[in-house]
């Protein structure tokens, strides 16, 4: 992974929220690179700034300082509308813990939505949706509504919707947070498929060490800073090392 191309470069991001009496330093000089085709986990406890980081990379929120580069270039005015929306449409696919599907639309309509917003040609759209539903294993459910599906199936719809416009970067915020262990494992294998078959670049944030073992690399995040890093080896030692580093990080901080 070290030899592959840098797709996204996050440089010196800082973000402070005014939280009533005192300020909250949600991000504190955060810098890292995401490589093409990399599955990167950002792991930290609740409140460590993970969602803030993803929201800024996805131009849903604005940093106080720092820049983002995509393939070496800073997207122009990426934190100001209408550029922010355009940046998201062209570059980012989001996956959230709460799926965020439209309940009155069928599975295939939910998945087609980003293409509809882009004004894509109908035939081309149908072909892409069919292919994507096959990829995530939802072909038999294409005319169902989200309420008729299990949590894991709903997350598969959200993943298909995120992938449908072939964005260079997928951002996943606690994507298994509402799923049981076995369903989480299935979804994490789907992420690995996305990497292997589509060469998809992914950043997933999580508080769960098990989720992080599926990544190529784990950034340990604490109080809005990256404090450690680990390259997964894809064997049973990953879980132990990640747990140890995570616990060590919490002990040194208090
Ligand atoms: N819009 C906001 N206004 C004020 N404080 C916020 C806002 N969003 C996040 N925070 C604070 O910033 C810190 C980081 O939050 P967040 O990025 O959501 O953490 P995580 O996703 O790791 O749980 C927390 O202390 C949180 O309360
Ligand atoms: Mg969060």
Tab-separated table of C-alpha atoms and ligand atoms in Angstrom:
chain	number	residue	atom	x	y	z
A	1	UNK	CA	0.000	0.000	0.000
A	2	UNK	CA	2.922	2.297	0.722
A	3	UNK	CA	3.933	2.184	-2.929
A	4	UNK	CA	0.504	2.958	-4.341
A	5	UNK	CA	-0.725	6.394	-5.269
A	6	UNK	CA	-1.913	8.852	-2.634
A	7	UNK	CA	-5.575	9.532	-3.409
A	8	UNK	CA	-6.498	11.825	-0.532
A	9	UNK	CA	-4.186	13.905	1.594
A	10	UNK	CA	-5.502	15.418	4.818
A	11	UNK	CA	-3.200	18.123	6.088
A	12	UNK	CA	-3.287	19.849	9.483
A	13	UNK	CA	-7.063	19.780	9.952
A	14	UNK	CA	-8.343	21.517	13.065
A	15	UNK	CA	-11.894	22.137	14.208
A	16	UNK	CA	-13.150	23.732	17.407
A	17	UNK	CA	-16.811	23.805	18.438
A	18	UNK	CA	-18.219	26.345	20.841
A	19	UNK	CA	-19.931	24.094	23.375
A	20	UNK	CA	-21.694	26.377	25.851
A	21	UNK	CA	-19.175	27.357	28.577
A	22	UNK	CA	-16.054	25.995	26.924
A	23	UNK	CA	-14.621	25.149	23.527
A	24	UNK	CA	-14.358	21.574	22.250
A	25	UNK	CA	-11.275	20.833	20.171
A	26	UNK	CA	-12.853	18.136	18.032
A	27	UNK	CA	-9.868	17.975	15.646
A	28	UNK	CA	-6.363	19.020	16.549
A	29	UNK	CA	-3.867	19.200	13.682
A	30	UNK	CA	-4.855	15.942	11.957
A	31	UNK	CA	-2.771	14.816	8.972
A	32	UNK	CA	-2.730	11.514	7.046
A	33	UNK	CA	-2.835	10.111	3.525
A	34	UNK	CA	-5.316	7.647	2.044
A	35	UNK	CA	-3.888	5.514	-0.747
A	36	UNK	CA	-5.730	4.341	-3.845
A	37	UNK	CA	-7.501	1.068	-3.041
A	38	UNK	CA	-6.828	1.272	0.689
A	39	UNK	CA	-9.318	0.315	3.409
A	40	UNK	CA	-8.369	2.628	6.255
A	41	UNK	CA	-9.906	2.436	9.738
A	42	UNK	CA	-9.936	5.414	12.079
A	43	UNK	CA	-10.530	4.031	15.540
A	44	UNK	CA	-11.280	5.996	18.683
A	45	UNK	CA	-13.693	6.265	21.588
A	46	UNK	CA	-16.960	8.138	21.447
A	47	UNK	CA	-16.375	11.889	21.247
A	48	UNK	CA	-12.812	11.590	19.907
A	49	UNK	CA	-13.685	13.511	16.716
A	50	UNK	CA	-14.191	10.689	14.201
A	51	UNK	CA	-17.473	11.910	12.759
A	52	UNK	CA	-16.148	15.456	12.620
A	53	UNK	CA	-13.207	14.182	10.575
A	54	UNK	CA	-15.430	12.287	8.105
A	55	UNK	CA	-17.856	15.183	7.834
A	56	UNK	CA	-15.031	17.535	6.892
A	57	UNK	CA	-13.526	15.120	4.363
A	58	UNK	CA	-17.034	14.813	2.904
A	59	UNK	CA	-17.561	18.611	2.913
A	60	UNK	CA	-20.558	18.327	5.235
A	61	UNK	CA	-18.667	20.452	7.756
A	62	UNK	CA	-15.931	23.074	7.479
A	63	UNK	CA	-12.522	23.016	9.198
A	64	UNK	CA	-11.095	26.029	11.051
A	65	UNK	CA	-7.678	25.257	9.618
A	66	UNK	CA	-6.033	22.768	7.317
A	67	UNK	CA	-6.558	21.541	3.790
A	68	UNK	CA	-7.625	18.491	1.836
A	69	UNK	CA	-6.001	17.417	-1.398
A	70	UNK	CA	-7.484	14.985	-3.880
A	71	UNK	CA	-4.913	13.515	-6.257
A	72	UNK	CA	-2.583	16.357	-5.291
A	73	UNK	CA	-5.059	19.190	-5.833
A	74	UNK	CA	-7.211	21.143	-3.395
A	75	UNK	CA	-10.801	21.188	-4.717
A	76	UNK	CA	-11.741	24.826	-5.205
A	77	UNK	CA	-13.944	26.289	-2.433
A	78	UNK	CA	-14.925	22.764	-1.439
A	79	UNK	CA	-16.500	23.867	1.852
A	80	UNK	CA	-18.742	26.511	0.292
A	81	UNK	CA	-21.958	25.849	-1.630
A	82	UNK	CA	-22.576	25.106	-4.448
A	83	UNK	CA	-19.058	23.651	-4.719
A	84	UNK	CA	-19.492	21.479	-1.616
A	85	UNK	CA	-22.463	19.639	-3.147
A	86	UNK	CA	-20.645	19.209	-6.431
A	87	UNK	CA	-17.531	17.902	-4.614
A	88	UNK	CA	-19.681	15.338	-2.760
A	89	UNK	CA	-21.448	14.183	-5.917
A	90	UNK	CA	-18.208	13.763	-7.829
A	91	UNK	CA	-15.950	12.293	-5.169
A	92	UNK	CA	-17.704	10.896	-2.102
A	93	UNK	CA	-20.041	8.039	-1.222
A	94	UNK	CA	-21.381	8.074	2.335
A	95	UNK	CA	-22.432	5.131	4.479
A	96	UNK	CA	-23.929	5.911	7.898
A	97	UNK	CA	-24.850	3.877	10.970
A	98	UNK	CA	-28.531	4.801	10.496
A	99	UNK	CA	-28.693	3.742	6.785
A	100	UNK	CA	-30.633	6.941	5.844
A	101	UNK	CA	-32.757	5.267	3.171
A	102	UNK	CA	-35.870	6.922	1.752
A	103	UNK	CA	-38.733	4.827	3.111
A	104	UNK	CA	-41.219	5.504	0.295
A	105	UNK	CA	-38.813	4.384	-2.413
A	106	UNK	CA	-38.052	0.789	-3.406
A	107	UNK	CA	-34.599	-0.713	-3.032
A	108	UNK	CA	-33.768	-0.095	-6.694
A	109	UNK	CA	-35.063	3.490	-6.527
A	110	UNK	CA	-32.966	4.214	-3.431
A	111	UNK	CA	-29.885	2.878	-5.188
A	112	UNK	CA	-30.633	4.857	-8.378
A	113	UNK	CA	-31.077	8.136	-6.513
A	114	UNK	CA	-27.545	9.557	-6.959
A	115	UNK	CA	-27.775	8.855	-10.710
A	116	UNK	CA	-31.210	10.481	-10.940
A	117	UNK	CA	-29.771	13.577	-9.230
A	118	UNK	CA	-26.966	13.565	-11.782
A	119	UNK	CA	-29.525	13.430	-14.593
A	120	UNK	CA	-28.136	10.211	-16.012
A	121	UNK	CA	-29.621	8.450	-19.024
A	122	UNK	CA	-32.362	5.937	-18.067
A	123	UNK	CA	-31.001	2.839	-19.862
A	124	UNK	CA	-27.540	3.354	-18.485
A	125	UNK	CA	-29.010	3.886	-15.036
A	126	UNK	CA	-30.960	0.590	-15.148
A	127	UNK	CA	-27.889	-1.328	-16.195
A	128	UNK	CA	-25.787	0.133	-13.394
A	129	UNK	CA	-28.462	-0.454	-10.744
A	130	UNK	CA	-28.941	-4.080	-11.850
A	131	UNK	CA	-25.194	-4.673	-11.689
A	132	UNK	CA	-24.852	-3.010	-8.295
A	133	UNK	CA	-27.777	-4.905	-6.731
A	134	UNK	CA	-26.156	-8.116	-7.936
A	135	UNK	CA	-22.839	-7.047	-6.376
A	136	UNK	CA	-24.362	-6.422	-2.925
A	137	UNK	CA	-26.624	-9.506	-3.173
A	138	UNK	CA	-29.992	-7.751	-3.212
A	139	UNK	CA	-31.381	-8.649	-6.644
A	140	UNK	CA	-34.372	-10.624	-5.223
A	141	UNK	CA	-35.334	-7.635	-3.041
A	142	UNK	CA	-35.135	-4.900	-5.664
A	143	UNK	CA	-38.816	-3.930	-5.521
A	144	UNK	CA	-39.088	-4.117	-1.722
A	145	UNK	CA	-39.317	-1.085	0.567
A	146	UNK	CA	-36.670	-0.527	3.255
A	147	UNK	CA	-39.083	-1.478	6.104
A	148	UNK	CA	-39.449	-4.928	4.577
A	149	UNK	CA	-35.707	-5.573	4.928
A	150	UNK	CA	-33.419	-6.595	7.785
A	151	UNK	CA	-30.824	-4.132	9.124
A	152	UNK	CA	-28.046	-5.871	7.208
A	153	UNK	CA	-30.041	-5.721	3.975
A	154	UNK	CA	-30.790	-2.029	4.528
A	155	UNK	CA	-27.096	-1.355	4.991
A	156	UNK	CA	-26.426	-3.210	1.722
A	157	UNK	CA	-28.858	-0.852	-0.017
A	158	UNK	CA	-26.988	2.107	1.486
A	159	UNK	CA	-23.676	0.642	0.310
A	160	UNK	CA	-25.029	0.115	-3.219
A	161	UNK	CA	-26.292	3.714	-3.245
A	162	UNK	CA	-22.881	4.967	-2.096
A	163	UNK	CA	-21.092	2.976	-4.822
A	164	UNK	CA	-23.469	3.566	-7.733
A	165	UNK	CA	-21.831	6.741	-9.037
A	166	UNK	CA	-18.336	5.226	-8.715
A	167	UNK	CA	-17.011	7.830	-6.273
A	168	UNK	CA	-13.257	7.656	-5.675
A	169	UNK	CA	-13.768	7.669	-1.894
A	170	UNK	CA	-16.255	5.904	0.376
A	171	UNK	CA	-16.696	7.340	3.877
A	172	UNK	CA	-18.323	4.988	6.391
A	173	UNK	CA	-19.319	6.231	9.849
A	174	UNK	CA	-19.838	3.341	12.327
A	175	UNK	CA	-21.430	1.342	9.498
A	176	UNK	CA	-21.972	-1.749	11.676
A	177	UNK	CA	-23.174	0.223	14.722
A	178	UNK	CA	-26.773	-0.990	14.364
A	179	UNK	CA	-25.993	-4.564	13.352
A	180	UNK	CA	-25.437	-7.804	15.280
A	181	UNK	CA	-22.101	-9.597	15.192
A	182	UNK	CA	-22.765	-11.970	12.287
A	183	UNK	CA	-24.400	-9.305	10.134
A	184	UNK	CA	-21.507	-6.923	10.893
A	185	UNK	CA	-19.057	-9.569	9.754
A	186	UNK	CA	-20.971	-10.028	6.471
A	187	UNK	CA	-20.980	-6.276	5.856
A	188	UNK	CA	-17.254	-6.026	6.603
A	189	UNK	CA	-16.605	-8.811	4.100
A	190	UNK	CA	-18.584	-6.786	1.572
A	191	UNK	CA	-16.223	-3.842	2.207
A	192	UNK	CA	-13.284	-6.157	1.549
A	193	UNK	CA	-14.974	-7.248	-1.701
A	194	UNK	CA	-15.324	-3.589	-2.695
A	195	UNK	CA	-11.619	-3.183	-2.189
A	196	UNK	CA	-10.622	-6.396	-3.979
A	197	UNK	CA	-13.050	-6.249	-6.924
A	198	UNK	CA	-13.607	-2.511	-7.414
A	199	UNK	CA	-10.255	-1.291	-6.040
A	200	UNK	CA	-12.381	1.025	-3.911
A	201	UNK	CA	-10.687	3.416	-1.459
A	202	UNK	CA	-12.506	3.521	1.876
A	203	UNK	CA	-12.234	5.333	5.191
A	204	UNK	CA	-14.304	3.781	7.958
A	205	UNK	CA	-14.492	5.229	11.453
A	206	UNK	CA	-15.329	2.993	14.371
A	207	UNK	CA	-15.050	2.566	18.122
A	208	UNK	CA	-14.979	-1.232	17.684
A	209	UNK	CA	-11.574	-3.001	17.561
A	210	UNK	CA	-13.151	-5.983	15.741
A	211	UNK	CA	-14.257	-3.723	12.885
A	212	UNK	CA	-10.748	-2.262	12.665
A	213	UNK	CA	-9.216	-5.729	12.101
A	214	UNK	CA	-10.783	-5.718	8.614
A	215	UNK	CA	-8.779	-2.661	7.543
A	216	UNK	CA	-5.415	-2.518	5.791
A	217	UNK	CA	-4.288	0.108	8.280
A	218	UNK	CA	-5.665	1.506	11.518
A	219	UNK	CA	-5.201	5.072	12.742
A	220	UNK	CA	-5.759	5.410	16.487
A	221	UNK	CA	-7.592	8.590	17.238
A	222	UNK	CA	-7.788	10.272	20.618
A	223	UNK	CA	-9.026	13.729	21.611
A	224	UNK	CA	-8.968	14.837	17.985
A	225	UNK	CA	-5.433	13.641	17.308
A	226	UNK	CA	-3.864	10.642	15.594
A	227	UNK	CA	-1.769	9.007	18.304
A	228	UNK	CA	-0.785	5.665	16.761
A	229	UNK	CA	-0.933	3.578	13.594
A	230	UNK	CA	-1.019	-0.150	12.786
A	231	UNK	CA	-0.768	-2.111	9.535
A	232	UNK	CA	-2.975	-5.209	9.753
A	233	UNK	CA	-1.331	-8.508	8.882
A	234	UNK	CA	-4.616	-10.429	8.244
A	235	UNK	CA	-4.001	-13.049	10.890
A	236	UNK	CA	-5.201	-13.669	14.425
A	237	UNK	CA	-2.602	-11.335	15.981
A	238	UNK	CA	-4.366	-8.239	14.578
A	239	UNK	CA	-7.118	-8.294	17.199
A	240	UNK	CA	-4.626	-8.540	20.081
A	241	UNK	CA	-2.375	-5.792	18.771
A	242	UNK	CA	-5.295	-3.441	18.081
A	243	UNK	CA	-6.836	-4.067	21.514
A	244	UNK	CA	-3.475	-3.504	23.201
A	245	UNK	CA	-2.788	-0.286	21.367
A	246	UNK	CA	-6.316	0.944	22.040
A	247	UNK	CA	-6.060	0.223	25.766
A	248	UNK	CA	-2.575	1.740	25.950
A	249	UNK	CA	-3.866	4.889	24.290
A	250	UNK	CA	-6.670	5.242	26.841
A	251	UNK	CA	-4.345	4.652	29.806
A	252	UNK	CA	-1.701	7.165	28.768
A	253	UNK	CA	-4.348	9.833	28.238
A	254	UNK	CA	-6.056	9.845	31.617
B	1	LIG	N1	-22.009	20.536	15.958
B	1	LIG	C1	-21.341	20.450	17.118
B	1	LIG	N2	-21.412	21.422	18.045
B	1	LIG	C2	-20.741	21.354	19.209
B	1	LIG	N3	-19.927	20.326	19.539
B	1	LIG	C3	-19.818	19.311	18.660
B	1	LIG	C4	-20.514	19.304	17.410
B	1	LIG	N4	-20.211	18.163	16.736
B	1	LIG	C5	-19.364	17.487	17.538
B	1	LIG	N5	-19.126	18.167	18.682
B	1	LIG	C6	-18.226	17.734	19.762
B	1	LIG	O1	-16.958	17.438	19.201
B	1	LIG	C7	-16.411	16.266	19.787
B	1	LIG	C8	-16.188	15.223	18.725
B	1	LIG	O2	-17.437	14.755	18.257
B	1	LIG	P1	-17.580	13.643	17.117
B	1	LIG	O3	-16.758	14.031	15.955
B	1	LIG	O4	-19.019	13.427	16.897
B	1	LIG	O5	-16.912	12.364	17.841
B	1	LIG	P2	-17.060	10.810	17.512
B	1	LIG	O6	-17.661	10.643	16.160
B	1	LIG	O7	-15.658	10.281	17.605
B	1	LIG	O8	-17.920	10.231	18.591
B	1	LIG	C9	-17.385	15.844	20.878
B	1	LIG	O9	-16.948	16.387	22.105
B	1	LIG	C10	-18.687	16.454	20.428
B	1	LIG	O10	-19.526	16.714	21.530
B	2	LIG	MG1	-19.357	9.637	15.593
